[in-house]
């Protein structure tokens, strides 16, 4: 029918009366097993599968099958396909937006907090250390006010990519709000955190943004760093480490900006 033509890319006259085998999408390993189950007489109900259309594009379909003839030795199988590609894309987009900042594409605050909880749990189970850093652009409001929000947004996008590029493969970067970023360094100690912070600070110092009518803009960054401490409850400790990294960030601001500070207990006194 017409729906099968759309899903497969083949016209009815091209396949009716001929042997035709549906091609699985790249990476789809279950297609042959599903075909054999259907041909053996098993009824399949809404089994999702990736298929390759005639033009090579991939589609997601749900397949339901029923045997024709004796269940233990069918001489044919009727299959019904439901193309769910667009539905899955919408679901993927919803999940993406739930976890990511729409401007920069970095993780958002909620998802980052979950990553910190996971890192704390991993540290408790295997003794793997981790560090959280919060970075904030210096005097960003004046840039927004003078050059306009489009220039500010461009700077945030550029610097989000710059910061992410300075991290190690297993590290995590997020935009918490406005011009504030957060970094989770997995398997890291104090020396690793200092090394990453130095690379980020150096990269931001070298950054330049040409803006019509405003010349070339530059910016600096302040960073607060806090190690994950042992304790009883991962979620409570995640909140504490984010709060303490924020305290260290404002200490870096007080020390003249364009630098980093490690959190110490004395900062809360």
XYZ file of C-alpha atoms in Angstrom:
269
model
C 0.000 0.000 0.000
C 0.949 3.666 -0.063
C 2.336 3.682 3.499
C 4.643 0.764 2.680
C 5.852 2.603 -0.412
C 6.718 5.669 1.672
C 8.458 3.619 4.380
C 10.477 1.488 1.958
C 11.021 3.836 -0.977
C 9.876 1.102 -3.373
C 6.818 1.351 -5.606
C 4.255 -1.443 -5.470
C 4.804 -2.478 -9.091
C 8.521 -2.872 -8.401
C 8.076 -5.579 -5.759
C 4.672 -7.249 -6.146
C 5.201 -10.824 -7.323
C 8.931 -10.651 -6.678
C 11.134 -11.822 -3.851
C 11.871 -8.766 -1.756
C 13.836 -8.540 1.476
C 13.688 -5.515 3.717
C 17.129 -4.046 4.318
C 18.077 -3.195 7.908
C 19.511 0.224 8.744
C 23.222 0.514 9.449
C 23.990 -0.783 12.918
C 20.684 -2.654 13.209
C 21.688 -6.154 14.299
C 18.270 -7.600 15.118
C 16.711 -7.658 11.652
C 17.623 -11.238 10.739
C 16.539 -12.562 14.124
C 13.194 -10.779 13.840
C 12.677 -12.159 10.315
C 13.403 -15.708 11.464
C 11.045 -15.383 14.415
C 8.249 -14.185 12.125
C 8.898 -16.930 9.547
C 8.814 -19.581 12.303
C 5.224 -18.615 13.085
C 5.761 -16.349 16.075
C 3.413 -13.409 16.280
C 5.296 -10.158 16.745
C 3.593 -7.125 18.245
C 5.006 -3.635 17.682
C 8.661 -4.624 17.484
C 10.726 -1.525 16.671
C 13.385 -1.821 13.999
C 15.640 0.411 11.933
C 15.155 -0.079 8.175
C 16.985 1.273 5.151
C 14.888 2.767 2.378
C 15.697 2.276 -1.277
C 17.558 5.631 -1.366
C 19.722 4.611 1.603
C 18.021 6.786 4.236
C 17.071 5.183 7.538
C 13.591 4.952 9.042
C 12.322 3.658 12.365
C 9.329 1.335 12.069
C 7.230 -0.784 14.386
C 6.466 -4.200 12.926
C 3.628 -6.540 13.832
C 3.385 -9.937 12.132
C 1.001 -12.866 11.956
C 1.543 -16.271 10.304
C -0.621 -17.470 7.422
C -1.347 -21.193 7.639
C -0.333 -23.579 10.424
C 1.348 -21.741 13.275
C 4.199 -24.262 13.426
C 4.815 -24.195 9.650
C 3.345 -21.072 8.061
C 3.522 -20.746 4.313
C 3.448 -16.932 4.503
C 3.625 -14.060 6.980
C 1.547 -10.900 7.023
C 3.477 -7.924 8.318
C 2.134 -4.502 9.275
C 4.567 -1.579 9.452
C 4.033 1.644 11.371
C 6.580 4.343 10.492
C 7.517 6.004 13.811
C 10.555 7.959 12.561
C 9.082 11.434 13.055
C 7.638 10.462 16.431
C 11.046 9.224 17.632
C 12.706 12.422 16.385
C 10.243 14.507 18.384
C 10.873 12.381 21.469
C 14.630 12.739 21.004
C 14.241 16.519 20.681
C 12.184 16.716 23.867
C 14.798 14.673 25.746
C 17.590 16.846 24.338
C 15.891 20.082 25.394
C 15.248 18.676 28.864
C 18.995 18.151 29.373
C 20.648 20.929 27.367
C 20.932 24.696 27.295
C 19.168 25.880 24.108
C 21.696 28.641 23.339
C 25.041 26.863 23.732
C 24.078 23.192 23.496
C 25.887 22.480 26.764
C 24.219 20.518 29.539
C 21.854 22.555 31.706
C 21.911 23.023 35.485
C 19.547 20.134 36.249
C 21.438 17.607 34.151
C 24.798 18.811 35.454
C 23.628 18.329 39.045
C 22.696 14.748 38.142
C 26.187 14.216 36.702
C 27.711 15.473 39.950
C 25.570 13.026 41.954
C 26.718 10.205 39.634
C 30.363 11.235 40.100
C 29.935 11.249 43.868
C 28.389 7.770 43.751
C 31.271 6.528 41.587
C 33.755 8.069 44.020
C 32.082 6.311 46.937
C 32.102 2.940 45.181
C 35.547 3.013 43.620
C 37.429 5.819 45.292
C 37.567 7.784 42.037
C 38.207 11.469 42.852
C 36.324 14.303 41.167
C 36.409 18.088 41.141
C 33.766 20.689 40.348
C 34.629 24.122 38.966
C 32.303 27.058 38.347
C 33.424 29.729 35.895
C 31.913 33.163 35.398
C 32.751 35.800 32.785
C 34.131 39.026 34.226
C 32.052 42.181 33.576
C 29.856 40.360 31.055
C 26.879 42.605 31.812
C 28.754 45.630 30.502
C 29.463 43.765 27.256
C 25.768 42.920 26.886
C 24.741 46.488 27.669
C 27.250 48.150 25.331
C 27.429 45.748 22.374
C 23.942 44.235 22.601
C 22.547 40.816 23.374
C 23.330 39.270 19.963
C 27.039 39.962 20.537
C 26.716 38.648 24.084
C 25.035 35.472 22.859
C 27.751 34.982 20.238
C 30.398 35.353 22.917
C 28.653 32.795 25.155
C 28.450 30.296 22.294
C 32.088 30.840 21.305
C 33.346 30.517 24.861
C 31.237 27.439 25.572
C 33.023 25.699 22.686
C 36.385 27.054 23.841
C 35.900 25.789 27.386
C 34.685 22.382 26.231
C 37.717 22.068 23.941
C 40.069 22.551 26.902
C 38.591 19.640 28.841
C 39.573 16.002 28.919
C 37.394 13.380 27.163
C 35.519 12.266 30.304
C 34.923 15.739 31.715
C 31.515 17.449 31.614
C 30.681 21.077 30.862
C 27.381 22.891 31.473
C 25.888 26.354 31.337
C 24.240 27.042 34.674
C 22.721 30.444 33.875
C 23.590 33.681 32.120
C 27.373 33.824 31.859
C 28.044 31.094 34.435
C 29.484 27.733 33.399
C 30.164 24.582 35.406
C 32.762 21.871 34.852
C 32.949 18.376 36.315
C 36.420 16.841 36.208
C 36.101 13.090 36.612
C 39.025 11.176 38.086
C 40.754 14.456 38.855
C 42.729 15.813 41.760
C 43.980 19.271 42.634
C 46.786 19.264 40.054
C 44.403 18.260 37.253
C 41.947 21.004 38.231
C 44.687 23.643 38.239
C 45.978 22.466 34.858
C 42.517 22.587 33.264
C 41.752 25.962 34.843
C 45.002 27.428 33.527
C 44.217 26.187 30.013
C 40.730 27.657 30.109
C 41.868 31.009 31.538
C 44.603 31.270 28.918
C 42.208 30.433 26.086
C 39.647 32.996 27.227
C 42.335 35.704 27.556
C 43.265 35.113 23.907
C 39.641 35.232 22.706
C 38.540 38.177 20.576
C 35.106 38.993 19.118
C 34.844 41.604 16.339
C 31.544 43.514 16.583
C 30.440 46.141 14.061
C 30.454 49.559 15.661
C 32.115 48.305 18.838
C 35.538 47.219 17.658
C 37.017 44.019 19.016
C 35.714 42.744 22.330
C 37.688 40.664 24.783
C 36.818 39.151 28.138
C 38.330 37.354 31.111
C 37.060 34.605 33.358
C 37.063 33.790 37.066
C 36.939 30.210 38.337
C 36.032 28.633 41.674
C 37.152 25.045 42.336
C 35.981 22.526 44.924
C 36.855 18.864 45.432
C 34.136 16.363 46.244
C 34.346 15.461 49.922
C 33.255 12.181 51.524
C 29.882 12.125 53.235
C 26.654 10.217 53.694
C 24.259 11.495 51.015
C 25.290 12.046 47.359
C 22.548 14.588 46.594
C 23.303 16.686 49.691
C 27.012 16.580 48.879
C 26.320 17.571 45.265
C 24.481 20.658 46.479
C 27.325 21.416 48.888
C 30.105 21.089 46.320
C 28.276 23.380 43.877
C 27.690 25.896 46.633
C 31.307 25.760 47.762
C 32.624 26.113 44.214
C 30.431 29.207 43.914
C 31.949 30.589 47.131
C 35.435 30.013 45.677
C 34.372 31.735 42.458
C 33.437 34.910 44.299
C 36.700 34.754 46.204
C 38.440 34.755 42.790
C 36.386 37.839 41.887
C 37.484 39.506 45.116
C 41.119 38.695 44.314
C 40.942 40.767 41.138
C 39.238 38.401 38.661
C 40.911 36.617 35.728
C 42.114 33.865 38.086
C 40.976 30.773 39.976
C 40.578 30.004 43.659
C 40.327 26.658 45.442
C 37.613 26.396 48.077
C 38.759 26.275 51.679
C 36.666 25.950 54.831
C 37.795 29.398 55.938
C 35.838 30.946 53.058
C 32.577 30.023 54.797
C 33.583 31.602 58.096
